Coordinates of C-alpha atoms in Angstrom, one line a residue:
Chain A
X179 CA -28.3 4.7 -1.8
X180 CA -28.8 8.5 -2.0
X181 CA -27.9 10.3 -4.9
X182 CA -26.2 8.3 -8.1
X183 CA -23.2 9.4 -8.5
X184 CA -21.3 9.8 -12.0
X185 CA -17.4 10.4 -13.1
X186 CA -17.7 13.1 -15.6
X187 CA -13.9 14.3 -16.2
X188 CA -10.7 13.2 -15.7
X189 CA -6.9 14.4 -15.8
X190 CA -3.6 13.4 -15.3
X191 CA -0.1 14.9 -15.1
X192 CA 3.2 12.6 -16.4
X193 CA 4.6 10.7 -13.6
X194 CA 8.3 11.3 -13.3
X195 CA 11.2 10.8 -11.2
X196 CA 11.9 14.4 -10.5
X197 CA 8.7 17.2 -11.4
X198 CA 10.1 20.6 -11.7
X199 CA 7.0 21.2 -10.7
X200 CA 6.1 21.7 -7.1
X201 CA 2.9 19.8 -5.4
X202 CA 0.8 22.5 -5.9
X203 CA 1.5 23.0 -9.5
X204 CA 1.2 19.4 -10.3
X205 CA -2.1 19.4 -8.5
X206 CA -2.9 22.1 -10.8
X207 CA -2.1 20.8 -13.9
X208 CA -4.3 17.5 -13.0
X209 CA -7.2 19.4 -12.0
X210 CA -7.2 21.9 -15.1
X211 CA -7.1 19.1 -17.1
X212 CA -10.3 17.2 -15.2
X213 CA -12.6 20.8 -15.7
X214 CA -11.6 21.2 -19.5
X215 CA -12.3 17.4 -20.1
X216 CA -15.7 17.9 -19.4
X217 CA -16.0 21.6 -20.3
X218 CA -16.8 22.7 -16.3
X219 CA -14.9 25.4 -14.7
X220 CA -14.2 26.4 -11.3
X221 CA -17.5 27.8 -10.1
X222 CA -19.6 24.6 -11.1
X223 CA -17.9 23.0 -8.4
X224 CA -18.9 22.2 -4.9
X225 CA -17.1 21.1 -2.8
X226 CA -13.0 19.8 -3.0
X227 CA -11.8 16.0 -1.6
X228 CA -7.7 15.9 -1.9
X229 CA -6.0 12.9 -1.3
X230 CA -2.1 12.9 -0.6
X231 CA -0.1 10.5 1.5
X232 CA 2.2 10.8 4.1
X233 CA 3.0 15.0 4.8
X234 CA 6.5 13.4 4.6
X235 CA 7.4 13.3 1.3
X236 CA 7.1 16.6 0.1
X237 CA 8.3 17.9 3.8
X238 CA 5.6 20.1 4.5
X239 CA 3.2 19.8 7.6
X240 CA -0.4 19.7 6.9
X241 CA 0.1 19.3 3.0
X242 CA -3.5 19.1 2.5
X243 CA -3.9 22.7 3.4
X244 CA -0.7 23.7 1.3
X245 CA -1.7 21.9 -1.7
X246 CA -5.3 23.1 -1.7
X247 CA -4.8 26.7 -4.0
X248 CA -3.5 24.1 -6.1
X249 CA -6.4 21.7 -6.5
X250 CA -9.4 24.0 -6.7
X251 CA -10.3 24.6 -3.1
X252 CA -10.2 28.2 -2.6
X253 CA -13.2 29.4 -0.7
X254 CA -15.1 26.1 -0.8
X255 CA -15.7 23.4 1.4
X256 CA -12.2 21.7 1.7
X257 CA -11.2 18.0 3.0
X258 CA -8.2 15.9 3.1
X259 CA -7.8 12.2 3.3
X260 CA -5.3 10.0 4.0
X261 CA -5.3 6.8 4.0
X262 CA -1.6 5.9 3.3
X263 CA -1.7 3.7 0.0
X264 CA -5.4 3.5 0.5
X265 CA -5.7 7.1 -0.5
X266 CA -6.4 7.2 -4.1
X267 CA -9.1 5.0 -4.3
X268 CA -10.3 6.1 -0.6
X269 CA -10.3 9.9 -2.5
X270 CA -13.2 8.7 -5.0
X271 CA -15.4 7.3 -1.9
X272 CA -15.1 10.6 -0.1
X273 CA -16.3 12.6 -3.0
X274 CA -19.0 10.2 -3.5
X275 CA -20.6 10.7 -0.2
X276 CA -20.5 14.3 -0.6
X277 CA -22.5 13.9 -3.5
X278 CA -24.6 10.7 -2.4
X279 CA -25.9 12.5 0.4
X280 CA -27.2 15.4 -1.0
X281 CA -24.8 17.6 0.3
X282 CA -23.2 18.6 -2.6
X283 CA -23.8 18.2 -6.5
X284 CA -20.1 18.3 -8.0
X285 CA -17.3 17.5 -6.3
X286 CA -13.3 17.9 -7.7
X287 CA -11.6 15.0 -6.6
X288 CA -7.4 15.4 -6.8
X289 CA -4.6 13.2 -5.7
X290 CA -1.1 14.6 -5.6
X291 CA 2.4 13.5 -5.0
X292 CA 6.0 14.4 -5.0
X293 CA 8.0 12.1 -3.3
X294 CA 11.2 13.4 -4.7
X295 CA 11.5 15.9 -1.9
X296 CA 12.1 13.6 0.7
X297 CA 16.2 12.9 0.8
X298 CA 18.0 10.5 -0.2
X299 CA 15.3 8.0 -0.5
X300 CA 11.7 8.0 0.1
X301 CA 11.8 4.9 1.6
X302 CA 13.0 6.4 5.4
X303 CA 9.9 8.6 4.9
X304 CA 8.4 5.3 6.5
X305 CA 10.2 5.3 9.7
X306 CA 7.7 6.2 12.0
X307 CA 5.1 3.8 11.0
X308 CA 6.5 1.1 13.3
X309 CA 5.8 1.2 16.7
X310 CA 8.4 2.6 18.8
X311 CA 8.8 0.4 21.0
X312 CA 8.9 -2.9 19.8
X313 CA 10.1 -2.5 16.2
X314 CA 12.2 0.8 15.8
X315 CA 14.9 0.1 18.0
X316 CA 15.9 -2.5 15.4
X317 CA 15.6 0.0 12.7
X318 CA 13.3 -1.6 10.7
X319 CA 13.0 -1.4 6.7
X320 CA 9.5 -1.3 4.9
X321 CA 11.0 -4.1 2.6
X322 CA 10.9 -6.4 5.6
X323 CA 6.6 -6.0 5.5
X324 CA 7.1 -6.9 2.1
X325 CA 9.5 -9.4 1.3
X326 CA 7.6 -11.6 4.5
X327 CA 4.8 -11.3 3.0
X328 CA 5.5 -12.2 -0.4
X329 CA 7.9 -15.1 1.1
X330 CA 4.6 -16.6 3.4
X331 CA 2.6 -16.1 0.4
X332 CA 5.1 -18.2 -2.2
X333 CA 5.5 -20.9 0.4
X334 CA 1.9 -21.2 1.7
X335 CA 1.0 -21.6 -1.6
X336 CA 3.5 -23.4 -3.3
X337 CA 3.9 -20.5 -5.7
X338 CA 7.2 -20.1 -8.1
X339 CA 9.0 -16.8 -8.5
X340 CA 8.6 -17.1 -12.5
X341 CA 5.3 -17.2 -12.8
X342 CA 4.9 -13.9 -10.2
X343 CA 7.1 -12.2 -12.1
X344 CA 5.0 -12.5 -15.2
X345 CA 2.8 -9.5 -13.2
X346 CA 6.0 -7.2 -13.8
X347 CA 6.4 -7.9 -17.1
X348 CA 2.6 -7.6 -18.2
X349 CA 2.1 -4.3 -16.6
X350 CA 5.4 -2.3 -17.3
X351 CA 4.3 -3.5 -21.5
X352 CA 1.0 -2.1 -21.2
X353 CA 2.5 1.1 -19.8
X354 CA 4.4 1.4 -23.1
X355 CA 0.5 3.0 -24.0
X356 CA 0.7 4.9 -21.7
X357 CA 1.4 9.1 -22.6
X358 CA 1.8 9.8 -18.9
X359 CA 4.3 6.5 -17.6
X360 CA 7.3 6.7 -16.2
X361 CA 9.4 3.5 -16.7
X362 CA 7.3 2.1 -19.4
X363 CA 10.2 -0.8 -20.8
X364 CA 10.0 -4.0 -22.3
X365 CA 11.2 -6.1 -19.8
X366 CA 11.4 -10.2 -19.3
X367 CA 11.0 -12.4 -16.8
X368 CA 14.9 -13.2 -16.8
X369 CA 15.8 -9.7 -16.3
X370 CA 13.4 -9.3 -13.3
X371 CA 15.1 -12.6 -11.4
X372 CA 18.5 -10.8 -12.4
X373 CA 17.4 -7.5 -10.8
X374 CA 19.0 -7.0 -7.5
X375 CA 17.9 -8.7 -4.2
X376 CA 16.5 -5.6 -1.9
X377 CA 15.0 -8.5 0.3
X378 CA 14.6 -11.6 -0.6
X379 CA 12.5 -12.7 -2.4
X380 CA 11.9 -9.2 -3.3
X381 CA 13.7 -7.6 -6.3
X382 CA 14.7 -4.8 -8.2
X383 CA 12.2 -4.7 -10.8
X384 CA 9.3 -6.5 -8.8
X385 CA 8.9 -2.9 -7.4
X386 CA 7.2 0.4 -8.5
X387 CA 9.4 3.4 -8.9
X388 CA 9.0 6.6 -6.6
X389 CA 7.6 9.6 -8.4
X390 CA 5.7 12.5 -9.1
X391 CA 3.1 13.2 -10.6
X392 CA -0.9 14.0 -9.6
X393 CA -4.6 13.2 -11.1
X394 CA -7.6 14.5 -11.0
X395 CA -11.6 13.5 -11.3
X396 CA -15.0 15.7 -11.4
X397 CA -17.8 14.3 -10.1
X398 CA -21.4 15.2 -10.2
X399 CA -24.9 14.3 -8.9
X400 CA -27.0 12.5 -11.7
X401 CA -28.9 15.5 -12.6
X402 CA -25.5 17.4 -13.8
X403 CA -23.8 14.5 -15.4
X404 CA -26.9 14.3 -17.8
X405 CA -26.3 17.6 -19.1
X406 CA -22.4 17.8 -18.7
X407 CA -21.9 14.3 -20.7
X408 CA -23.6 11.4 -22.9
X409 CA -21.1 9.3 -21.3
X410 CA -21.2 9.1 -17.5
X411 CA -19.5 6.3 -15.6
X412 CA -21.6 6.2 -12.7
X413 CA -19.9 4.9 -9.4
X414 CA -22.3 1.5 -8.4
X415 CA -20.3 0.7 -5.4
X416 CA -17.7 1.7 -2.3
X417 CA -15.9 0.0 0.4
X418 CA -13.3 0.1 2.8
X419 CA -12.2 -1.9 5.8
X420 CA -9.1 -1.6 8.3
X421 CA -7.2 -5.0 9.3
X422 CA -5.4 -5.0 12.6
X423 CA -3.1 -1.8 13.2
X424 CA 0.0 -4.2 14.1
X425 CA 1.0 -5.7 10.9
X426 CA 3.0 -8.7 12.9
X427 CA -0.5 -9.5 13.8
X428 CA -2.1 -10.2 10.2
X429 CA -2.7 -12.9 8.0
X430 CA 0.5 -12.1 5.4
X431 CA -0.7 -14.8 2.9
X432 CA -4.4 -13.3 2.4
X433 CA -5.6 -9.9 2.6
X434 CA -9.3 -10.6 4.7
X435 CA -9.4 -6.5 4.3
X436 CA -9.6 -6.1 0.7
X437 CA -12.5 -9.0 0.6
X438 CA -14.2 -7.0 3.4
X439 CA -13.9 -3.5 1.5
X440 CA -15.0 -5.7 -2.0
X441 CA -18.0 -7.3 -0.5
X442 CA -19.0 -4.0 0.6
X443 CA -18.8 -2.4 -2.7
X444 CA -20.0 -5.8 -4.5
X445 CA -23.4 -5.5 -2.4
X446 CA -23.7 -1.5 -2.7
X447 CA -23.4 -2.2 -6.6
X448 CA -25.7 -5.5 -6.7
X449 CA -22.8 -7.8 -7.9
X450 CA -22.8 -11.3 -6.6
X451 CA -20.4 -13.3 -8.5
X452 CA -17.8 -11.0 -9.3
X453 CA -15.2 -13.5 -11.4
X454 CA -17.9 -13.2 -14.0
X455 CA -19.6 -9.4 -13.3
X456 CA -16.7 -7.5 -13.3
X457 CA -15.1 -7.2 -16.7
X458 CA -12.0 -5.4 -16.1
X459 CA -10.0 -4.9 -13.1
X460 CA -7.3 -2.3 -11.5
X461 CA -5.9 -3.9 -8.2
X462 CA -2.9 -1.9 -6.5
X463 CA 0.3 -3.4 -7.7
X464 CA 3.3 -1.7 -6.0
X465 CA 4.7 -5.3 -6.2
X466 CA 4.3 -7.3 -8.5
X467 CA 3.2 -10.2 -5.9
X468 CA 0.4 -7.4 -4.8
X469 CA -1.5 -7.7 -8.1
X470 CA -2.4 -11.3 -7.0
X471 CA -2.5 -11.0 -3.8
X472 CA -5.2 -8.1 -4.7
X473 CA -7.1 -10.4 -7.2
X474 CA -7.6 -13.2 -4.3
X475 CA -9.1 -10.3 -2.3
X476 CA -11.1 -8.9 -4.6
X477 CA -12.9 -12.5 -5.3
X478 CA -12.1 -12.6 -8.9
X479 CA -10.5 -15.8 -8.6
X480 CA -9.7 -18.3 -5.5
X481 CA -6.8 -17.9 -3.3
X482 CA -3.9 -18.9 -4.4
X483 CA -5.0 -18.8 -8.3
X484 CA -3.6 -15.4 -9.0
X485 CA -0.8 -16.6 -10.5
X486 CA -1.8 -19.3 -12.7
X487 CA -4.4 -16.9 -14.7
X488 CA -1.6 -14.8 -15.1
X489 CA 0.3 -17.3 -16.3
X490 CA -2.2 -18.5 -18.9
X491 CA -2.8 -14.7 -20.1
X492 CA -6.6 -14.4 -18.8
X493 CA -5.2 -11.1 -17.2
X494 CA -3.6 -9.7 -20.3
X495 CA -5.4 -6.6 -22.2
X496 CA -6.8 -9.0 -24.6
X497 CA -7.5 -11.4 -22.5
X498 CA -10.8 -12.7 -20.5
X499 CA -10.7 -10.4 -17.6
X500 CA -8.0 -7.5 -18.1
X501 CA -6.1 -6.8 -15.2
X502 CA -3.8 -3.2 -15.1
X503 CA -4.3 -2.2 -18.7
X504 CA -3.1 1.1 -17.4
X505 CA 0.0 -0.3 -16.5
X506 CA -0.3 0.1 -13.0
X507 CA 2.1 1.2 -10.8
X508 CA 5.0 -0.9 -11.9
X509 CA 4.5 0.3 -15.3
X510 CA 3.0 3.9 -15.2
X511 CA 4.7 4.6 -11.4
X512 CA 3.8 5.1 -8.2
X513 CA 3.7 8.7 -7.1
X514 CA 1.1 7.2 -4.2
X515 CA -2.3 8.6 -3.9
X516 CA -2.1 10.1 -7.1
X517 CA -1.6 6.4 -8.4
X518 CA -4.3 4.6 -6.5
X519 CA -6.8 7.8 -8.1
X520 CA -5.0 6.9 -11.6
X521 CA -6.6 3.2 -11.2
X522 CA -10.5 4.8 -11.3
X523 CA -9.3 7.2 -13.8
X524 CA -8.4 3.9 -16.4
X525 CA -11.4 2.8 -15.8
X526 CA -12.9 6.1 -16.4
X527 CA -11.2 5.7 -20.0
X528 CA -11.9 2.2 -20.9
X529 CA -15.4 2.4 -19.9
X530 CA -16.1 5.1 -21.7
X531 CA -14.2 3.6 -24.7
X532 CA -11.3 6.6 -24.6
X533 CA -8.4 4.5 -23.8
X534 CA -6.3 5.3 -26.9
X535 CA -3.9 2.7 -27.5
X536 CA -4.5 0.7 -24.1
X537 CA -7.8 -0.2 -25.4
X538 CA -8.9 -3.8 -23.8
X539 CA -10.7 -5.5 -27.1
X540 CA -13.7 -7.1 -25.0
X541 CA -16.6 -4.7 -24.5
X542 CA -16.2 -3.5 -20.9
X543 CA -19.2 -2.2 -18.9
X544 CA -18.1 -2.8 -15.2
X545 CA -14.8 -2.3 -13.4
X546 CA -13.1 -1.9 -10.2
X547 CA -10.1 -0.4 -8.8
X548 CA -8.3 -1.1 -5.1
X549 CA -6.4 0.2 -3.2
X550 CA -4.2 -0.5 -0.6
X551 CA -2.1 1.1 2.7
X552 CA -2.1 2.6 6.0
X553 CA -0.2 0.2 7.9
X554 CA -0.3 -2.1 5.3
X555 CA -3.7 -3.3 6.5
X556 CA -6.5 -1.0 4.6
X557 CA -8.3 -2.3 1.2
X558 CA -10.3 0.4 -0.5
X559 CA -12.6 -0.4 -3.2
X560 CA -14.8 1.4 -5.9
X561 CA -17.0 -0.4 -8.6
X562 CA -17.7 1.7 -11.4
X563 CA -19.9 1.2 -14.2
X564 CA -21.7 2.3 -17.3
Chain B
X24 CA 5.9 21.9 -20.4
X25 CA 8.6 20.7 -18.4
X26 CA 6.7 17.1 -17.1
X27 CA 7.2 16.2 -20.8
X28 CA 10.8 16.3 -20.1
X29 CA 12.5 13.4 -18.0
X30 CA 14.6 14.6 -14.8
X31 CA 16.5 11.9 -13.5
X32 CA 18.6 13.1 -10.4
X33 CA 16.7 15.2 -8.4
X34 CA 19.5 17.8 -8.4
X35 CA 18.9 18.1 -11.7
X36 CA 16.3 21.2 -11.3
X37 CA 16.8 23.9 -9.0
X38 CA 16.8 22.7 -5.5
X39 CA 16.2 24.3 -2.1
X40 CA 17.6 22.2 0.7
X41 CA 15.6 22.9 4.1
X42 CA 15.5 20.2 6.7
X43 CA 12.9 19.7 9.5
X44 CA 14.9 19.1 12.8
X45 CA 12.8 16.4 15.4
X46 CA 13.8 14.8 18.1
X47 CA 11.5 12.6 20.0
X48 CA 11.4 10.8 23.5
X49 CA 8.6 8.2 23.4
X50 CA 6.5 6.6 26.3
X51 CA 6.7 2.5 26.4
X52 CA 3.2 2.6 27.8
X53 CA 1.7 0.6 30.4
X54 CA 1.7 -2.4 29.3
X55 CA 5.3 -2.1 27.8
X56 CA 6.3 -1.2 31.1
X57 CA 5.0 -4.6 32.4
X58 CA 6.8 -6.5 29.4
X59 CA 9.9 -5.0 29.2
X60 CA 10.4 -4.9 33.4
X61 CA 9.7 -8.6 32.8
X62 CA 12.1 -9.3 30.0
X63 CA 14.7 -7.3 32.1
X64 CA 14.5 -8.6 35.1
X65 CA 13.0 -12.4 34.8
X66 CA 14.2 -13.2 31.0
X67 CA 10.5 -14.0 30.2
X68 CA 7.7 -13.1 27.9
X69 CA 4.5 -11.9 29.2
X70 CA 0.9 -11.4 27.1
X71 CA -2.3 -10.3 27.4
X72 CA -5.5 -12.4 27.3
X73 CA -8.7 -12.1 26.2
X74 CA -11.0 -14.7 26.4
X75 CA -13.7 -13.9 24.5
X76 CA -11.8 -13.6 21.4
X77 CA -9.1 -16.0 22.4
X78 CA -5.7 -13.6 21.4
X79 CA -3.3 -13.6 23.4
X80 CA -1.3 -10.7 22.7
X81 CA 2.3 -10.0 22.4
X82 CA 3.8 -7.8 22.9
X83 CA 0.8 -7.5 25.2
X84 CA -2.0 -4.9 24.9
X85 CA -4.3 -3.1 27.9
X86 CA -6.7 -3.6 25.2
X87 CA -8.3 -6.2 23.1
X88 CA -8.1 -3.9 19.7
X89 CA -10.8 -6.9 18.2
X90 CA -13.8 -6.1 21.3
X91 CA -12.2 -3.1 23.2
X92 CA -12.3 -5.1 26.6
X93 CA -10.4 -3.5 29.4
X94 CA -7.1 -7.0 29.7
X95 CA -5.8 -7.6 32.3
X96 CA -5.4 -11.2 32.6
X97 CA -1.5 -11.4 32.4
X98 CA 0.1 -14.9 30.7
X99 CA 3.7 -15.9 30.4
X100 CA 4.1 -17.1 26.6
X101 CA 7.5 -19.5 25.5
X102 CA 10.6 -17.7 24.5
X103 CA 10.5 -20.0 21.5
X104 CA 7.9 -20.4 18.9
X105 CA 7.3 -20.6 15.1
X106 CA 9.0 -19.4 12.5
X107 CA 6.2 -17.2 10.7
X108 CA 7.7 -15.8 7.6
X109 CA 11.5 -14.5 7.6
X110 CA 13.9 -12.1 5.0
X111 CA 16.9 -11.7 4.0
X112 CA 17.7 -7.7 3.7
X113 CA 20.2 -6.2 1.1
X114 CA 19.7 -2.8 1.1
X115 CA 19.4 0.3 3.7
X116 CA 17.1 3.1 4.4
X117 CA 19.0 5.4 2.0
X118 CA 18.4 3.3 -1.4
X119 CA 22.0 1.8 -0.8
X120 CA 23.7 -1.7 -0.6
X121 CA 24.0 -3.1 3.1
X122 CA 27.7 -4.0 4.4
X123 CA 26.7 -7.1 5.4
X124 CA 22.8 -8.2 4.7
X125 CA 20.8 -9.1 8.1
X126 CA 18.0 -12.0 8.7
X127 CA 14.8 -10.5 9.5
X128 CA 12.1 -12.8 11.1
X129 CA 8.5 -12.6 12.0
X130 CA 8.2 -15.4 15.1
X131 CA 4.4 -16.4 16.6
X132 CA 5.7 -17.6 20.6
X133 CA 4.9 -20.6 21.8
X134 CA 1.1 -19.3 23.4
X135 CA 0.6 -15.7 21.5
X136 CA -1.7 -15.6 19.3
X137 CA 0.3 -12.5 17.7
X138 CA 3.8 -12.7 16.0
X139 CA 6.6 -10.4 17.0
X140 CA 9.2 -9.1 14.7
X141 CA 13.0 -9.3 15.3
X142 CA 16.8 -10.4 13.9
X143 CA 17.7 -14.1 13.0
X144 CA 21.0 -15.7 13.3
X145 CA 23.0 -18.7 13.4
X146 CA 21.6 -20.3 10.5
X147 CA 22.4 -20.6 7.1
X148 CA 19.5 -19.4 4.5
X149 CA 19.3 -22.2 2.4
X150 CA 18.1 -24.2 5.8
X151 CA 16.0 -22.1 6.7
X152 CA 12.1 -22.7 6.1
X153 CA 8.6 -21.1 7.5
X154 CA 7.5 -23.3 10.5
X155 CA 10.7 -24.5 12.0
X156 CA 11.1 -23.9 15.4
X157 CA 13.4 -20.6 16.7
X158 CA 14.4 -19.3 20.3
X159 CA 14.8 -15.9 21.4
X160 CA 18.9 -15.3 22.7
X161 CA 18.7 -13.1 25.1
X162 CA 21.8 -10.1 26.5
X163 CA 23.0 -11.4 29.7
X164 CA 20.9 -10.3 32.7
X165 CA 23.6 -7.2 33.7
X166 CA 23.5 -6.0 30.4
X167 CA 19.9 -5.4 29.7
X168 CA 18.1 -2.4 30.1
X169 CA 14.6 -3.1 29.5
X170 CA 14.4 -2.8 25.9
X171 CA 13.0 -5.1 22.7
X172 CA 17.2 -4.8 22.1
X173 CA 17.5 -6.9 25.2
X174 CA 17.0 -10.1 22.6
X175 CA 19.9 -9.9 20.6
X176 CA 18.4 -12.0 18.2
X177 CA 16.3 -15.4 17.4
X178 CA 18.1 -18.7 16.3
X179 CA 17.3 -22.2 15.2
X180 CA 15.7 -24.4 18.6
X181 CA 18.3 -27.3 17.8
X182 CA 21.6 -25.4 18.1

């Protein structure tokens, strides 16, 4: 399909609670970082794809256009996305098809948060996502999406808070690798069931953090990756797909729009039995119930199953199919589309064999990251490979 | 560089306080109109139908969002139905420990094909269970205002 793709750089800034930085700066920093990684500079590239969630958070309208000095974009072709949650991984598809169609040959791909703006808590940044009639005059809390969900997935499936939990404790240790995390820790299943009850069955430390923090890819047309790098992680496939816009009207126990989004990637990259042709895996895990959830979606086990191959450590770095080596968002954080775009930049890493410490011993050669948002109801989905 | 340092209170770096001031006055819509006149007025539910895809929305729709047909076959659905999924809430918009926590639940009416979201009372949690049977509890008839406040909440269909 058009042009092959390749990831030739990556960069990433610490996630934090508080940057001193402001957006643009940590946009900056992350996109610096991606051009010296692969020895480019600023007038190799083409074009600039930013990703950043809602405008919001870091209280400024049209934060696209304020962030774009920042990320690389002065007097070149210039686009925002935003696809709530979505965005990180959505990011990576939109740079593709610049390059995929000819368009463009490189293409700087940054994803920027700072949610530490928005006073006091993130959280009522969310408001206006329910409809105004029928759901904010009972001043609704994004917990309640959440903790249904979870709840109709437990019960549908019979599944037991323990073994979820084992999701939380998997990914904040293998963000203890991590140079850039946030609340890397040690934690055990007993202190997640101790954490506080936000809603049930939702807790404390079954949630990501809020942060800051940004990343940053270069990509390039197959002609450009040959002579920028011996090691280009070509992207094989992309896919997304929007579930109703009223989340009272979706299935809460299965997500049919991440398996929509997968398939599409899965045929775009020629993969047709994905538990055994994708070796490693980076499924969005605000919650640790999401990681599953994400896993069912993304075909790499039946629904329902999630939790028992967690369980038995088939998900663990070492294990048969590593899921979140990064650390994911529980572990590393969740500064939002800067997250998702983290996801494709692990898998940058650990393709490419650069993963440090975070390392997953089986030889890896195909991967892919999700994401997940909007109104709760997009998947997004890239396949990478080597 | 300072991102190798950990801030953990925002006030912690130099702020700048600025706030955004919006107000807004929102239109119910069409079909809200329909359905909230109706919940005022009559104390009933009313949806949308489409037969080709066979939803029956509510709170109803003008549109079918899955073929785009123009609805505008109007059906009255039950003001009970099935417990969906449900919560119980702890903590606010601002990060901080409710007063008292509230039931949330998610409740599919007797004929929608769509679940609508709203308060849940009268029962204790450990009782509580996805599937069992709930009932909307509407404000008196002179009290409401044509609003999705005009339920005061769902409760349990045997008490």
């Amino acid at each position: 399909m058009g042009q092959r793709v390749a990831i030739v750089g990556a960069g990433m800034t610490k996630f934090v609670r508080r940057a001193q930085e402001t957006g643009k700066e940590l946009a900056f920093h992350a996109t610096r970082m991606a051009l010296d990684s692969c020895e480019m500079n600023l007038d190799q590239i083409d074009a600039v794809c930013l990703g950043t969630a809602p405008d919001t958070f870091d209280g400024v309208h049209m934060k696209g256009e304020y962030l774009s000095d920042g990320a690389g974009a002065w007097g070149k072709p210039y686009m925002r996305c935003y696809v709530g949650g979505g965005t990180g991984v959505f990011s990576v598809i939109q740079g593709w098809y610049h390059i995929a169609s000819g368009l463009c040959d490189t293409c700087l791909v940054v994803c920027e948060e700072k949610m530490s703006s928005y006073q006091p808590h993130a959280q009522a940044a969310f408001l206006t996502i329910f409809d105004h009639t029928t759901e904010r005059p009972l001043k609704p809390n994004l917990l309640w999406i959440f903790a249904m969900e979870m709840n109709r997935y437990m019960t549908t499936y019979g599944l037991r808070k323990e073994d979820i939990v084992q999701v939380a404790v998997k990914n904040k240790r293998n963000a203890l690798d991590h140079p850039c995390a946030q609340i890397a820790k040690a934690v055990t299943a007993e202190d997640i069931l101790n954490s506080e009850v936000l809603a049930w069955p939702v807790q404390r430390l079954d949630v990501s953090p809020v942060s800051d923090g940004a990343v940053a890819l270069v990509l390039a047309s197959e002609s450009i990756a040959r002579k920028v790098t011996d090691k280009p992680v070509w992207i094989e496939g992309v896919g997304w797909s929007l579930d109703t816009a009223y989340w009272t009207n979706r299935d809460l126990c299965y997500p049919r729009y991440v398996e929509e989004a997968a398939r599409m990637a899965y045929t775009m990259a020629g993969v047709t039995d994905p538990r055994h042709q994708i070796h490693i895996a980076e499924p969005y895990d605000p919650f640790d119930y999401k990681e599953l959830h994400h896993m069912e979606g993304l075909m790499l086990c039946g629904k329902g199953e999630a939790p028992q191959m967690t369980v038995d450590g088939i998900t663990q770095r070492d294990g048969e199919l590593p899921v979140c080596p990064s650390g994911g968002l529980l572990g590393v954080g969740n500064p939002i589309a800067a997250a998702g775009l983290m996801k494709v930049a692990e898998l940058f890493w650990q393709l490419r064999g650069e993963a440090g410490k975070r390392q997953v011993s089986r030889k890896v050669k195909r991967g892919v990251a999700q994401a997940w948002g909007d109104l709760m109801q997009v998947g997004t989905v890239v396949v990478v490979g080597i | 560089m300072s991102l190798r340092e950990r801030v953990n209170q925002p006030k912690d770096t130099r702020p700048w306080y600025g706030e955004l001031p919006v107000e807004s006055l929102y239109t119910v819509g069409i079909a809200g109109e329909k359905f909230l006149r109706t919940l005022k007025e009559k104390g009933q539910f009313l949806g949308t139908k489409c037969d080709r895809c066979r939803q029956v929305y509510v709170p109803p729709k003008i549109y079918c969002e899955r073929c785009l047909a123009k609805l505008d076959d109007w059906v009255k659905v039950g003001s009970c139905g099935t417990l969906e999924s449900w919560t119980m809430v702890h903590v606010g918009l601002d990060g901080q420990k409710l007063k008292k926590p509230e039931l949330v639940a998610l409740v599919k009416l007797d004929g929608a094909s769509t679940c609508i979201v709203h308060k849940l009372a009268g029962i204790p949690v450990e009782e509580l269970h996805i599937g069992m049977r709930v009932c909307a509890v509407l404000k008196p008839k002179t009290k409401r205002e044509g609003a999705i406040t005009d339920i005061l909440h769902f409760k349990p269909a045997d008490r």
